[in-house]
Short mmCIF file of C-alpha atoms in Angstrom, two decimals:
data_model
loop_
_atom_site.label_atom_id
_atom_site.label_comp_id
_atom_site.label_asym_id
_atom_site.label_seq_id
_atom_site.Cartn_x
_atom_site.Cartn_y
_atom_site.Cartn_z
CA MET A 1400 -156.72 -79.51 58.96
CA GLU A 1401 -156.62 -75.81 59.83
CA ILE A 1402 -156.76 -73.22 57.03
CA VAL A 1403 -153.26 -72.32 55.84
CA THR A 1404 -151.89 -69.36 53.92
CA GLU A 1405 -149.52 -69.32 50.97
CA GLU A 1406 -146.80 -67.90 53.25
CA GLN A 1407 -147.25 -70.77 55.74
CA ILE A 1408 -147.16 -73.29 52.90
CA ARG A 1409 -143.91 -71.94 51.45
CA ALA A 1410 -142.24 -71.85 54.89
CA SER A 1411 -143.19 -75.48 55.63
CA PHE A 1412 -141.12 -77.27 52.95
CA VAL A 1413 -138.39 -79.52 54.32
CA ASN A 1414 -137.07 -81.35 51.25
CA CYS A 1415 -136.32 -78.50 48.86
CA SER A 1416 -134.43 -75.23 48.95
CA LYS A 1417 -136.08 -71.94 49.88
CA GLY A 1418 -135.68 -70.89 46.25
CA GLU A 1419 -137.49 -74.00 45.02
CA ALA A 1420 -140.25 -73.42 47.58
CA SER A 1421 -140.66 -69.81 46.45
CA ARG A 1422 -140.98 -70.88 42.79
CA LEU A 1423 -143.44 -73.69 43.46
CA HIS A 1424 -146.96 -72.92 42.26
CA THR A 1425 -149.42 -72.98 45.16
CA PRO A 1426 -153.13 -73.71 44.71
CA ARG A 1427 -155.06 -70.72 43.35
CA ASP A 1428 -158.24 -72.05 44.96
CA LEU A 1429 -156.78 -72.15 48.48
CA ALA A 1430 -159.76 -70.27 49.97
CA GLU A 1431 -162.20 -72.83 48.49
CA ARG A 1432 -160.43 -75.96 49.73
CA PRO A 1433 -162.47 -78.04 52.21
CA PHE A 1434 -159.88 -77.80 55.02
CA ALA A 1435 -162.25 -79.30 57.60
CA ASP A 1436 -162.26 -82.53 55.55
CA LEU A 1437 -158.52 -82.62 54.79
CA ASP A 1438 -155.81 -84.52 56.60
CA PHE A 1439 -153.26 -82.91 54.28
CA LEU A 1440 -153.26 -80.32 51.54
CA GLY A 1441 -152.05 -81.80 48.28
CA TRP A 1442 -151.85 -80.37 44.78
CA ARG A 1443 -150.18 -80.86 41.43
CA ASP A 1444 -147.82 -78.16 40.19
CA PRO A 1445 -149.23 -76.82 36.90
CA GLY A 1446 -145.76 -75.48 36.05
CA ALA A 1447 -144.22 -78.95 36.31
CA PRO A 1448 -146.56 -81.83 35.39
CA ASP A 1449 -144.25 -84.41 37.00
CA ARG A 1450 -144.31 -82.66 40.38
CA CYS A 1451 -146.77 -82.21 43.22
CA ALA A 1452 -146.67 -81.00 46.80
CA LEU A 1453 -148.16 -82.06 50.10
CA VAL A 1454 -148.48 -80.06 53.34
CA ALA A 1455 -149.57 -81.70 56.59
CA GLU A 1456 -149.97 -80.58 60.18
CA ARG A 1457 -147.36 -81.90 62.60
CA ALA A 1458 -147.03 -80.84 66.21
CA ASP A 1459 -143.25 -81.41 66.16
CA ALA A 1460 -142.66 -79.13 63.14
CA PRO A 1461 -141.74 -75.44 63.23
CA GLY A 1462 -144.95 -73.56 62.48
CA GLY A 1463 -146.91 -76.78 62.95
CA LEU A 1464 -146.64 -77.77 59.26
CA VAL A 1465 -144.44 -80.03 57.16
CA GLY A 1466 -144.41 -79.58 53.41
CA ILE A 1467 -142.76 -81.89 50.90
CA THR A 1468 -142.39 -81.90 47.16
CA LEU A 1469 -143.02 -85.17 45.33
CA ARG A 1470 -142.34 -86.50 41.85
CA PHE A 1471 -144.62 -88.54 39.59
CA PRO A 1472 -143.21 -91.26 37.38
CA PRO A 1473 -143.98 -90.97 33.67
CA PRO A 1474 -147.28 -92.66 32.73
CA GLN A 1475 -146.61 -96.29 31.84
CA ARG A 1476 -149.52 -98.51 32.72
CA GLY A 1477 -152.48 -99.39 30.56
CA PHE A 1478 -156.06 -98.68 31.49
CA LEU A 1479 -156.66 -102.29 32.52
CA HIS A 1480 -154.02 -102.17 35.27
CA ARG A 1481 -155.40 -101.26 38.70
CA SER A 1482 -153.41 -99.98 41.68
CA LEU A 1483 -154.21 -99.51 45.36
CA CYS A 1484 -153.51 -96.26 47.22
CA SER A 1485 -151.52 -96.92 50.40
CA LEU A 1486 -153.25 -94.13 52.30
CA CYS A 1487 -156.96 -94.39 51.52
CA LEU A 1488 -157.15 -97.94 50.08
CA THR A 1489 -158.90 -96.74 46.92
CA THR A 1490 -158.30 -98.93 43.87
CA ARG A 1491 -157.87 -96.93 40.66
CA PRO A 1492 -157.27 -97.92 37.04
CA GLY A 1493 -154.42 -96.71 34.85
CA ASN A 1494 -152.49 -93.84 36.39
CA GLY A 1495 -155.06 -93.08 39.12
CA VAL A 1496 -152.52 -94.31 41.69
CA SER A 1497 -148.81 -93.61 41.27
CA LEU A 1498 -145.62 -94.17 43.18
CA LEU A 1499 -144.89 -90.66 44.40
CA THR A 1500 -141.30 -90.12 45.49
CA ALA A 1501 -140.00 -87.48 47.86
CA ARG A 1502 -136.41 -86.46 48.27
CA ARG A 1503 -135.34 -86.92 51.89
CA ALA A 1504 -134.74 -83.83 53.98
CA GLY A 1505 -131.25 -82.57 54.75
CA LYS A 1506 -127.96 -84.16 53.76
CA ALA A 1507 -129.54 -87.46 52.69
CA GLY A 1508 -131.74 -85.63 50.18
CA ARG A 1509 -128.81 -83.65 48.83
CA GLN A 1510 -127.07 -87.00 48.26
CA GLY A 1511 -130.02 -88.14 46.13
CA ASN A 1512 -131.83 -90.37 48.65
CA SER A 1513 -135.60 -90.54 48.37
CA VAL A 1514 -138.60 -92.48 49.67
CA GLY A 1515 -141.84 -93.34 47.91
CA LEU A 1516 -145.47 -94.15 48.60
CA TYR A 1517 -148.30 -95.31 46.34
CA MET A 1518 -150.90 -92.53 46.46
CA CYS A 1519 -153.89 -91.30 44.49
CA THR A 1520 -152.49 -89.02 41.80
CA ASP A 1521 -155.19 -86.42 42.48
CA LEU A 1522 -154.11 -86.33 46.16
CA ALA A 1523 -157.74 -86.46 47.31
CA CYS A 1524 -157.28 -89.38 49.73
CA SER A 1525 -158.90 -87.50 52.63
CA LEU A 1526 -162.03 -86.88 50.58
CA TYR A 1527 -162.27 -90.51 49.42
CA VAL A 1528 -162.05 -91.81 53.00
CA ARG A 1529 -164.80 -89.44 54.12
CA GLY A 1530 -167.02 -90.24 51.12
CA ARG A 1531 -166.89 -86.60 49.95
CA LYS A 1532 -165.49 -87.64 46.57
CA GLN A 1533 -165.97 -90.76 44.48
CA ALA A 1534 -163.10 -92.16 42.45
CA GLU A 1535 -163.97 -92.15 38.77
CA SER A 1536 -163.64 -95.71 37.48
CA GLY A 1537 -162.27 -96.67 40.86
CA ALA A 1538 -163.51 -98.31 44.02
CA ARG A 1539 -162.89 -98.13 47.72
CA GLN A 1540 -162.13 -101.38 49.50
CA ASP A 1541 -164.94 -102.76 51.63
CA GLU A 1542 -164.12 -101.70 55.15
CA THR A 1543 -165.12 -103.01 58.55
CA LEU A 1544 -163.51 -99.95 60.17
CA THR A 1545 -165.52 -96.84 60.93
CA VAL A 1546 -164.77 -93.67 58.98
CA GLU A 1547 -162.99 -92.28 62.07
CA GLN A 1548 -160.77 -95.39 62.22
CA GLN A 1549 -160.02 -95.09 58.49
CA ILE A 1550 -159.06 -91.44 58.99
CA GLU A 1551 -156.76 -92.44 61.85
CA ARG A 1552 -155.16 -95.13 59.65
CA LEU A 1553 -154.61 -92.58 56.86
CA ARG A 1554 -153.00 -90.12 59.28
CA THR A 1555 -150.79 -92.84 60.80
CA LYS A 1556 -149.56 -93.95 57.36
CA LEU A 1557 -148.97 -90.36 56.28
CA ASP A 1558 -147.03 -89.61 59.49
CA ALA A 1559 -144.89 -92.70 58.93
CA PHE A 1560 -144.10 -91.55 55.38
CA LEU A 1561 -143.27 -88.03 56.58
CA ASP A 1562 -141.03 -89.54 59.28
CA GLN A 1563 -139.10 -91.31 56.52
CA VAL A 1564 -138.69 -88.05 54.60
CA LEU A 1565 -137.55 -86.23 57.75
CA GLU A 1566 -135.04 -88.96 58.70
CA GLY A 1567 -132.64 -87.37 56.22
#
């Protein structure tokens, strides 16, 4: 992923109002993020613990970026429960993987329609696939695919999810 600015991030959101995008907390450590190893930029909003955001490059988007806001469900599972991330196939205990829901873009989103995807709650899927980060108390599935093929799978699944958000 190319390095992005706060202005580019705020302009990329498709499933919230401009006012909501302007109030959203952006990462303070933007300059330190490992953009070369990211397929998307994801972060939790410190001002709203049940909310996070994701920005990804898309050739068909104005400015080349699509940003979406997502919601976390309240913590419910015990530590013994394990879940699998749909993007990076990392298995995590407890709340390490959550169903993140995104309001659809446009009229459908204003009518309350949303889509969801099971994702790592720390939004570090790109780093797990590349082996740059290890999941605490978690494990990656044994893979026969190369790292490049796993990255392509992650990007394909992310694009499919973003397509669902944009269908609104």
